[in-house]
Amino acid sequence: MRILIAEDDPVIADGLVHALRKSGCAVDHVASGTEADAALASAQFDLLVLDLGLPKMSGLDVLRRLRARKNAVPVIILTAQDGLQDRVAGLDAGADDYLTKPFALAELEARIRALVRRGTGNPTGISVGPLSYSQVERVARMNGELLELSARELVLLEVLLLRAGRVVSKDQLVEQLCGWGEEVSANAIEVYIHRLRKKLEPGGVLITTLRGLGYCLQKPAATGGSTE
Ligand code: CA
């Protein structure tokens, strides 16, 4: 899951970035409204945590412009304690939820899980054949057995699973990981895919390579029939 944090207070921002990365999310951080607007217009995120009091462009304007582009990414706004009018304006402008500062990280994480659940409409998660994945718990299981995956393998698996049966380009995978603040090369993606394959193959779940196009997590052939 790739999250954008738009927050100009460095202490709050650092805390958020650190905590969300630790829970396995790819996190990007911007400190002004104009940067947030540019990031949202150029990359795809799964969630936006938006401070309303941002320099250069207000969080409310960022949100209005986002929704005007018909971008439905879930948004949690951060407002000051006495900001009742801000909260109302934020929700009216299309925010999904809000938190008043100061807030506990655990509460933000709980709100994020709730939004993700609402977004997928499936609290139990996604499954492909014997492989199941819970976006809420952020764990994958093969035939009910927990799979041991690194944070990056988990991110890649999530992306491939959400698009199971479709091709995901190497660039898209790089984009999902680049929120880690490090450069991720296309070669590194090959390494992660190789490791993922080794963990998934014993369960019969295959990631195929389509030369020059990308990767595809195969849905089991049993569409409509009961082919083993
Ligand atoms: Ca602020």
PDB file of C-alpha atoms and ligand atoms in Angstrom:
ATOM      1  CA  MET A   1       0.000   0.000   0.000  1.00  0.00           C
ATOM      2  CA  ARG A   2       1.397   3.366  -1.025  1.00  0.00           C
ATOM      3  CA  ILE A   3       0.584   6.320   1.208  1.00  0.00           C
ATOM      4  CA  LEU A   4       1.181  10.037   0.677  1.00  0.00           C
ATOM      5  CA  ILE A   5       1.602  12.171   3.771  1.00  0.00           C
ATOM      6  CA  ALA A   6       1.148  15.920   3.292  1.00  0.00           C
ATOM      7  CA  GLU A   7       2.211  17.548   6.553  1.00  0.00           C
ATOM      8  CA  ASP A   8       4.464  20.553   7.152  1.00  0.00           C
ATOM      9  CA  ASP A   9       5.177  19.913  10.837  1.00  0.00           C
ATOM     10  CA  PRO A  10       8.460  17.946  10.702  1.00  0.00           C
ATOM     11  CA  VAL A  11       7.914  16.202  14.043  1.00  0.00           C
ATOM     12  CA  ILE A  12       4.453  14.902  13.160  1.00  0.00           C
ATOM     13  CA  ALA A  13       5.568  14.022   9.629  1.00  0.00           C
ATOM     14  CA  ASP A  14       8.624  12.062  10.793  1.00  0.00           C
ATOM     15  CA  GLY A  15       6.552  10.129  13.309  1.00  0.00           C
ATOM     16  CA  LEU A  16       3.964   9.227  10.684  1.00  0.00           C
ATOM     17  CA  VAL A  17       6.480   8.250   8.023  1.00  0.00           C
ATOM     18  CA  HIS A  18       8.416   6.089  10.453  1.00  0.00           C
ATOM     19  CA  ALA A  19       5.373   4.321  11.908  1.00  0.00           C
ATOM     20  CA  LEU A  20       3.695   3.619   8.577  1.00  0.00           C
ATOM     21  CA  ARG A  21       6.898   2.325   6.986  1.00  0.00           C
ATOM     22  CA  LYS A  22       7.359   0.043   9.936  1.00  0.00           C
ATOM     23  CA  SER A  23       3.932  -1.408   9.305  1.00  0.00           C
ATOM     24  CA  GLY A  24       5.013  -2.241   5.757  1.00  0.00           C
ATOM     25  CA  CYS A  25       3.566   0.633   3.730  1.00  0.00           C
ATOM     26  CA  ALA A  26       5.448   2.539   1.043  1.00  0.00           C
ATOM     27  CA  VAL A  27       5.318   6.150   2.244  1.00  0.00           C
ATOM     28  CA  ASP A  28       6.002   9.425   0.445  1.00  0.00           C
ATOM     29  CA  HIS A  29       6.105  12.711   2.290  1.00  0.00           C
ATOM     30  CA  VAL A  30       5.551  16.279   1.074  1.00  0.00           C
ATOM     31  CA  ALA A  31       5.516  19.446   3.184  1.00  0.00           C
ATOM     32  CA  SER A  32       3.500  21.902   1.075  1.00  0.00           C
ATOM     33  CA  GLY A  33       0.167  22.007  -0.668  1.00  0.00           C
ATOM     34  CA  THR A  34       1.684  22.577  -4.082  1.00  0.00           C
ATOM     35  CA  GLU A  35       3.967  19.552  -3.706  1.00  0.00           C
ATOM     36  CA  ALA A  36       1.019  17.449  -2.559  1.00  0.00           C
ATOM     37  CA  ASP A  37      -1.020  18.595  -5.550  1.00  0.00           C
ATOM     38  CA  ALA A  38       1.824  17.739  -7.946  1.00  0.00           C
ATOM     39  CA  ALA A  39       2.463  14.331  -6.362  1.00  0.00           C
ATOM     40  CA  LEU A  40      -1.224  13.399  -6.485  1.00  0.00           C
ATOM     41  CA  ALA A  41      -1.502  14.455 -10.120  1.00  0.00           C
ATOM     42  CA  SER A  42       1.498  12.385 -11.191  1.00  0.00           C
ATOM     43  CA  ALA A  43       1.449   9.178  -9.123  1.00  0.00           C
ATOM     44  CA  GLN A  44      -1.159   6.803  -7.809  1.00  0.00           C
ATOM     45  CA  PHE A  45      -1.588   6.411  -4.063  1.00  0.00           C
ATOM     46  CA  ASP A  46      -3.799   4.133  -2.018  1.00  0.00           C
ATOM     47  CA  LEU A  47      -4.287   6.662   0.752  1.00  0.00           C
ATOM     48  CA  LEU A  48      -3.656  10.344   1.476  1.00  0.00           C
ATOM     49  CA  VAL A  49      -3.054  11.718   4.975  1.00  0.00           C
ATOM     50  CA  LEU A  50      -3.623  15.445   4.527  1.00  0.00           C
ATOM     51  CA  ASP A  51      -2.917  18.274   6.956  1.00  0.00           C
ATOM     52  CA  LEU A  52      -5.328  21.108   6.218  1.00  0.00           C
ATOM     53  CA  GLY A  53      -2.928  23.852   7.326  1.00  0.00           C
ATOM     54  CA  LEU A  54      -0.272  23.527   4.618  1.00  0.00           C
ATOM     55  CA  PRO A  55       1.920  26.285   3.139  1.00  0.00           C
ATOM     56  CA  LYS A  56       1.599  27.455  -0.496  1.00  0.00           C
ATOM     57  CA  MET A  57      -1.758  25.770  -1.081  1.00  0.00           C
ATOM     58  CA  SER A  58      -4.208  24.856   1.684  1.00  0.00           C
ATOM     59  CA  GLY A  59      -5.048  21.210   2.309  1.00  0.00           C
ATOM     60  CA  LEU A  60      -8.646  22.035   1.477  1.00  0.00           C
ATOM     61  CA  ASP A  61      -7.646  23.305  -1.974  1.00  0.00           C
ATOM     62  CA  VAL A  62      -5.489  20.206  -2.520  1.00  0.00           C
ATOM     63  CA  LEU A  63      -8.509  18.062  -1.661  1.00  0.00           C
ATOM     64  CA  ARG A  64     -10.910  20.016  -3.878  1.00  0.00           C
ATOM     65  CA  ARG A  65      -8.526  19.816  -6.825  1.00  0.00           C
ATOM     66  CA  LEU A  66      -8.032  16.093  -6.219  1.00  0.00           C
ATOM     67  CA  ARG A  67     -11.767  15.359  -6.260  1.00  0.00           C
ATOM     68  CA  ALA A  68     -12.257  17.688  -9.247  1.00  0.00           C
ATOM     69  CA  ARG A  69      -9.887  15.353 -11.138  1.00  0.00           C
ATOM     70  CA  LYS A  70     -12.264  12.506 -10.177  1.00  0.00           C
ATOM     71  CA  ASN A  71      -9.526  10.927  -8.065  1.00  0.00           C
ATOM     72  CA  ALA A  72     -11.269   8.792  -5.425  1.00  0.00           C
ATOM     73  CA  VAL A  73      -8.223   7.929  -3.289  1.00  0.00           C
ATOM     74  CA  PRO A  74      -9.274   7.672   0.393  1.00  0.00           C
ATOM     75  CA  VAL A  75      -8.299  10.797   2.342  1.00  0.00           C
ATOM     76  CA  ILE A  76      -7.828  11.294   6.086  1.00  0.00           C
ATOM     77  CA  ILE A  77      -7.520  14.959   7.038  1.00  0.00           C
ATOM     78  CA  LEU A  78      -5.576  16.238  10.037  1.00  0.00           C
ATOM     79  CA  THR A  79      -7.020  19.315  11.717  1.00  0.00           C
ATOM     80  CA  ALA A  80      -6.386  21.469  14.758  1.00  0.00           C
ATOM     81  CA  GLN A  81      -8.356  20.729  17.909  1.00  0.00           C
ATOM     82  CA  ASP A  82     -10.539  23.820  17.540  1.00  0.00           C
ATOM     83  CA  GLY A  83     -10.986  23.330  13.814  1.00  0.00           C
ATOM     84  CA  LEU A  84     -14.648  22.307  13.719  1.00  0.00           C
ATOM     85  CA  GLN A  85     -15.293  24.424  10.623  1.00  0.00           C
ATOM     86  CA  ASP A  86     -12.210  22.945   8.947  1.00  0.00           C
ATOM     87  CA  ARG A  87     -13.424  19.432   9.637  1.00  0.00           C
ATOM     88  CA  VAL A  88     -16.857  20.159   8.212  1.00  0.00           C
ATOM     89  CA  ALA A  89     -15.341  21.855   5.148  1.00  0.00           C
ATOM     90  CA  GLY A  90     -12.925  18.921   4.703  1.00  0.00           C
ATOM     91  CA  LEU A  91     -15.644  16.302   4.858  1.00  0.00           C
ATOM     92  CA  ASP A  92     -17.791  18.396   2.507  1.00  0.00           C
ATOM     93  CA  ALA A  93     -14.865  18.598   0.075  1.00  0.00           C
ATOM     94  CA  GLY A  94     -14.632  14.802  -0.042  1.00  0.00           C
ATOM     95  CA  ALA A  95     -12.444  13.661   2.855  1.00  0.00           C
ATOM     96  CA  ASP A  96     -13.297  10.175   4.127  1.00  0.00           C
ATOM     97  CA  ASP A  97     -12.260  10.652   7.731  1.00  0.00           C
ATOM     98  CA  TYR A  98     -10.481  13.108  10.017  1.00  0.00           C
ATOM     99  CA  LEU A  99      -8.238  13.185  13.059  1.00  0.00           C
ATOM    100  CA  THR A 100      -7.707  16.143  15.361  1.00  0.00           C
ATOM    101  CA  LYS A 101      -4.191  16.951  16.541  1.00  0.00           C
ATOM    102  CA  PRO A 102      -2.676  15.723  18.732  1.00  0.00           C
ATOM    103  CA  PHE A 103      -3.623  12.126  17.940  1.00  0.00           C
ATOM    104  CA  ALA A 104      -2.200   8.741  18.813  1.00  0.00           C
ATOM    105  CA  LEU A 105      -0.471   6.862  16.004  1.00  0.00           C
ATOM    106  CA  ALA A 106      -2.449   3.767  16.962  1.00  0.00           C
ATOM    107  CA  GLU A 107      -5.639   5.666  16.230  1.00  0.00           C
ATOM    108  CA  LEU A 108      -4.430   6.771  12.815  1.00  0.00           C
ATOM    109  CA  GLU A 109      -3.429   3.190  12.005  1.00  0.00           C
ATOM    110  CA  ALA A 110      -6.865   1.945  13.065  1.00  0.00           C
ATOM    111  CA  ARG A 111      -8.561   4.553  10.837  1.00  0.00           C
ATOM    112  CA  ILE A 112      -6.340   3.515   7.924  1.00  0.00           C
ATOM    113  CA  ARG A 113      -7.275  -0.138   8.382  1.00  0.00           C
ATOM    114  CA  ALA A 114     -10.947   0.810   8.487  1.00  0.00           C
ATOM    115  CA  LEU A 115     -10.642   2.800   5.247  1.00  0.00           C
ATOM    116  CA  VAL A 116      -8.780  -0.007   3.514  1.00  0.00           C
ATOM    117  CA  ARG A 117     -11.497  -2.451   4.596  1.00  0.00           C
ATOM    118  CA  ARG A 118     -14.186  -0.134   3.270  1.00  0.00           C
ATOM    119  CA  GLY A 119     -12.240   0.320   0.030  1.00  0.00           C
ATOM    120  CA  THR A 120     -11.812  -3.365  -0.769  1.00  0.00           C
ATOM    121  CA  GLY A 121     -15.315  -4.166   0.464  1.00  0.00           C
ATOM    122  CA  ASN A 122     -13.852  -7.437   1.655  1.00  0.00           C
ATOM    123  CA  PRO A 123     -12.662  -7.545   5.249  1.00  0.00           C
ATOM    124  CA  THR A 124     -11.281 -11.047   4.897  1.00  0.00           C
ATOM    125  CA  GLY A 125      -8.932 -10.066   2.092  1.00  0.00           C
ATOM    126  CA  ILE A 126      -8.055 -11.316  -1.362  1.00  0.00           C
ATOM    127  CA  SER A 127      -7.404 -14.876  -2.352  1.00  0.00           C
ATOM    128  CA  VAL A 128      -6.059 -16.573  -5.429  1.00  0.00           C
ATOM    129  CA  GLY A 129      -6.281 -20.359  -5.238  1.00  0.00           C
ATOM    130  CA  PRO A 130      -4.609 -21.518  -2.012  1.00  0.00           C
ATOM    131  CA  LEU A 131      -3.014 -18.105  -1.487  1.00  0.00           C
ATOM    132  CA  SER A 132      -4.841 -15.610   0.703  1.00  0.00           C
ATOM    133  CA  TYR A 133      -3.839 -12.122   1.704  1.00  0.00           C
ATOM    134  CA  SER A 134      -5.275  -9.860   4.373  1.00  0.00           C
ATOM    135  CA  GLN A 135      -4.784  -6.149   3.696  1.00  0.00           C
ATOM    136  CA  VAL A 136      -5.841  -5.369   7.226  1.00  0.00           C
ATOM    137  CA  GLU A 137      -3.409  -7.718   8.974  1.00  0.00           C
ATOM    138  CA  ARG A 138      -0.848  -7.410   6.150  1.00  0.00           C
ATOM    139  CA  VAL A 139      -0.117 -11.113   6.114  1.00  0.00           C
ATOM    140  CA  ALA A 140      -0.227 -13.754   3.389  1.00  0.00           C
ATOM    141  CA  ARG A 141      -1.119 -17.393   3.888  1.00  0.00           C
ATOM    142  CA  MET A 142      -0.666 -20.428   1.652  1.00  0.00           C
ATOM    143  CA  ASN A 143      -3.186 -23.170   2.428  1.00  0.00           C
ATOM    144  CA  GLY A 144      -3.744 -21.411   5.749  1.00  0.00           C
ATOM    145  CA  GLU A 145      -0.037 -21.424   6.651  1.00  0.00           C
ATOM    146  CA  LEU A 146       1.577 -18.050   7.271  1.00  0.00           C
ATOM    147  CA  LEU A 147       4.109 -17.108   4.573  1.00  0.00           C
ATOM    148  CA  GLU A 148       7.295 -15.453   5.761  1.00  0.00           C
ATOM    149  CA  LEU A 149       7.770 -12.431   3.554  1.00  0.00           C
ATOM    150  CA  SER A 150       9.943  -9.345   3.849  1.00  0.00           C
ATOM    151  CA  ALA A 151       8.226  -5.938   3.846  1.00  0.00           C
ATOM    152  CA  ARG A 152       9.153  -5.393   0.200  1.00  0.00           C
ATOM    153  CA  GLU A 153       8.051  -8.851  -0.881  1.00  0.00           C
ATOM    154  CA  LEU A 154       4.745  -8.139   0.840  1.00  0.00           C
ATOM    155  CA  VAL A 155       4.296  -4.859  -1.050  1.00  0.00           C
ATOM    156  CA  LEU A 156       5.014  -6.548  -4.387  1.00  0.00           C
ATOM    157  CA  LEU A 157       2.735  -9.467  -3.598  1.00  0.00           C
ATOM    158  CA  GLU A 158      -0.069  -7.064  -2.692  1.00  0.00           C
ATOM    159  CA  VAL A 159       0.298  -5.185  -5.974  1.00  0.00           C
ATOM    160  CA  LEU A 160       0.355  -8.399  -8.014  1.00  0.00           C
ATOM    161  CA  LEU A 161      -2.608  -9.853  -6.114  1.00  0.00           C
ATOM    162  CA  LEU A 162      -4.748  -6.751  -6.546  1.00  0.00           C
ATOM    163  CA  ARG A 163      -4.166  -7.100 -10.275  1.00  0.00           C
ATOM    164  CA  ALA A 164      -4.162 -10.906 -10.439  1.00  0.00           C
ATOM    165  CA  GLY A 165      -4.529 -12.188 -13.972  1.00  0.00           C
ATOM    166  CA  ARG A 166      -3.335  -8.873 -15.389  1.00  0.00           C
ATOM    167  CA  VAL A 167       0.126  -7.727 -16.337  1.00  0.00           C
ATOM    168  CA  VAL A 168       1.945  -5.388 -13.969  1.00  0.00           C
ATOM    169  CA  SER A 169       4.937  -3.603 -15.478  1.00  0.00           C
ATOM    170  CA  LYS A 170       8.314  -3.454 -13.788  1.00  0.00           C
ATOM    171  CA  ASP A 171       7.966   0.341 -13.679  1.00  0.00           C
ATOM    172  CA  GLN A 172       4.711   0.046 -11.754  1.00  0.00           C
ATOM    173  CA  LEU A 173       6.412  -2.223  -9.234  1.00  0.00           C
ATOM    174  CA  VAL A 174       9.359   0.169  -8.914  1.00  0.00           C
ATOM    175  CA  GLU A 175       6.866   2.983  -8.305  1.00  0.00           C
ATOM    176  CA  GLN A 176       5.200   1.048  -5.491  1.00  0.00           C
ATOM    177  CA  LEU A 177       8.531   0.561  -3.739  1.00  0.00           C
ATOM    178  CA  CYS A 178      10.151   3.928  -4.384  1.00  0.00           C
ATOM    179  CA  GLY A 179       8.300   5.506  -1.463  1.00  0.00           C
ATOM    180  CA  TRP A 180      10.913   3.832   0.690  1.00  0.00           C
ATOM    181  CA  GLY A 181      13.204   6.784   0.141  1.00  0.00           C
ATOM    182  CA  GLU A 182      15.791   4.637  -1.568  1.00  0.00           C
ATOM    183  CA  GLU A 183      16.294   3.986  -5.192  1.00  0.00           C
ATOM    184  CA  VAL A 184      14.893   0.694  -6.333  1.00  0.00           C
ATOM    185  CA  SER A 185      16.335  -0.580  -9.571  1.00  0.00           C
ATOM    186  CA  ALA A 186      14.606  -2.784 -12.084  1.00  0.00           C
ATOM    187  CA  ASN A 187      17.223  -5.431 -11.239  1.00  0.00           C
ATOM    188  CA  ALA A 188      16.211  -5.341  -7.591  1.00  0.00           C
ATOM    189  CA  ILE A 189      12.623  -6.017  -8.662  1.00  0.00           C
ATOM    190  CA  GLU A 190      13.833  -9.156 -10.453  1.00  0.00           C
ATOM    191  CA  VAL A 191      15.487 -10.310  -7.253  1.00  0.00           C
ATOM    192  CA  TYR A 192      12.362  -9.729  -5.159  1.00  0.00           C
ATOM    193  CA  ILE A 193      10.184 -11.470  -7.743  1.00  0.00           C
ATOM    194  CA  HIS A 194      12.584 -14.413  -7.773  1.00  0.00           C
ATOM    195  CA  ARG A 195      12.308 -14.722  -3.972  1.00  0.00           C
ATOM    196  CA  LEU A 196       8.539 -14.390  -4.057  1.00  0.00           C
ATOM    197  CA  ARG A 197       8.300 -17.087  -6.701  1.00  0.00           C
ATOM    198  CA  LYS A 198      10.300 -19.494  -4.578  1.00  0.00           C
ATOM    199  CA  LYS A 199       7.876 -18.944  -1.710  1.00  0.00           C
ATOM    200  CA  LEU A 200       4.719 -19.202  -3.812  1.00  0.00           C
ATOM    201  CA  GLU A 201       5.617 -22.067  -6.141  1.00  0.00           C
ATOM    202  CA  PRO A 202       5.302 -24.837  -3.527  1.00  0.00           C
ATOM    203  CA  GLY A 203       1.619 -23.851  -3.266  1.00  0.00           C
ATOM    204  CA  GLY A 204       1.197 -23.882  -7.057  1.00  0.00           C
ATOM    205  CA  VAL A 205       0.779 -20.112  -7.391  1.00  0.00           C
ATOM    206  CA  LEU A 206       2.796 -18.818 -10.317  1.00  0.00           C
ATOM    207  CA  ILE A 207       4.177 -15.426 -11.261  1.00  0.00           C
ATOM    208  CA  THR A 208       4.881 -15.434 -14.960  1.00  0.00           C
ATOM    209  CA  THR A 209       7.269 -13.100 -16.752  1.00  0.00           C
ATOM    210  CA  LEU A 210       6.051 -11.474 -19.939  1.00  0.00           C
ATOM    211  CA  ARG A 211       9.170 -10.282 -21.646  1.00  0.00           C
ATOM    212  CA  GLY A 212       9.284  -6.538 -22.084  1.00  0.00           C
ATOM    213  CA  LEU A 213       5.854  -6.171 -20.456  1.00  0.00           C
ATOM    214  CA  GLY A 214       6.122  -7.200 -16.839  1.00  0.00           C
ATOM    215  CA  TYR A 215       4.785  -9.806 -14.458  1.00  0.00           C
ATOM    216  CA  CYS A 216       1.490 -11.531 -13.941  1.00  0.00           C
ATOM    217  CA  LEU A 217       0.252 -13.444 -10.946  1.00  0.00           C
ATOM    218  CA  GLN A 218      -1.724 -16.250 -12.524  1.00  0.00           C
ATOM    219  CA  LYS A 219      -5.231 -16.974 -11.434  1.00  0.00           C
ATOM    220  CA  PRO A 220      -5.732 -20.739 -11.135  1.00  0.00           C
ATOM    221  CA  ALA A 221      -7.073 -22.230 -14.354  1.00  0.00           C
ATOM    222  CA  ALA A 222     -10.262 -23.376 -12.620  1.00  0.00           C
ATOM    223  CA  THR A 223     -12.517 -20.599 -13.966  1.00  0.00           C
ATOM    224  CA  GLY A 224     -15.884 -22.237 -14.360  1.00  0.00           C
ATOM    225  CA  GLY A 225     -14.552 -25.792 -14.072  1.00  0.00           C
ATOM    226  CA  SER A 226     -12.951 -27.782 -11.299  1.00  0.00           C
ATOM    227  CA  THR A 227      -9.563 -28.396 -12.887  1.00  0.00           C
ATOM    228  CA  GLU A 228      -7.100 -29.294 -10.172  1.00  0.00           C
TER     229      GLU A 228
HETATM  230 CA    CA B   1       0.272  22.451   9.318  1.00  0.00          CA
END
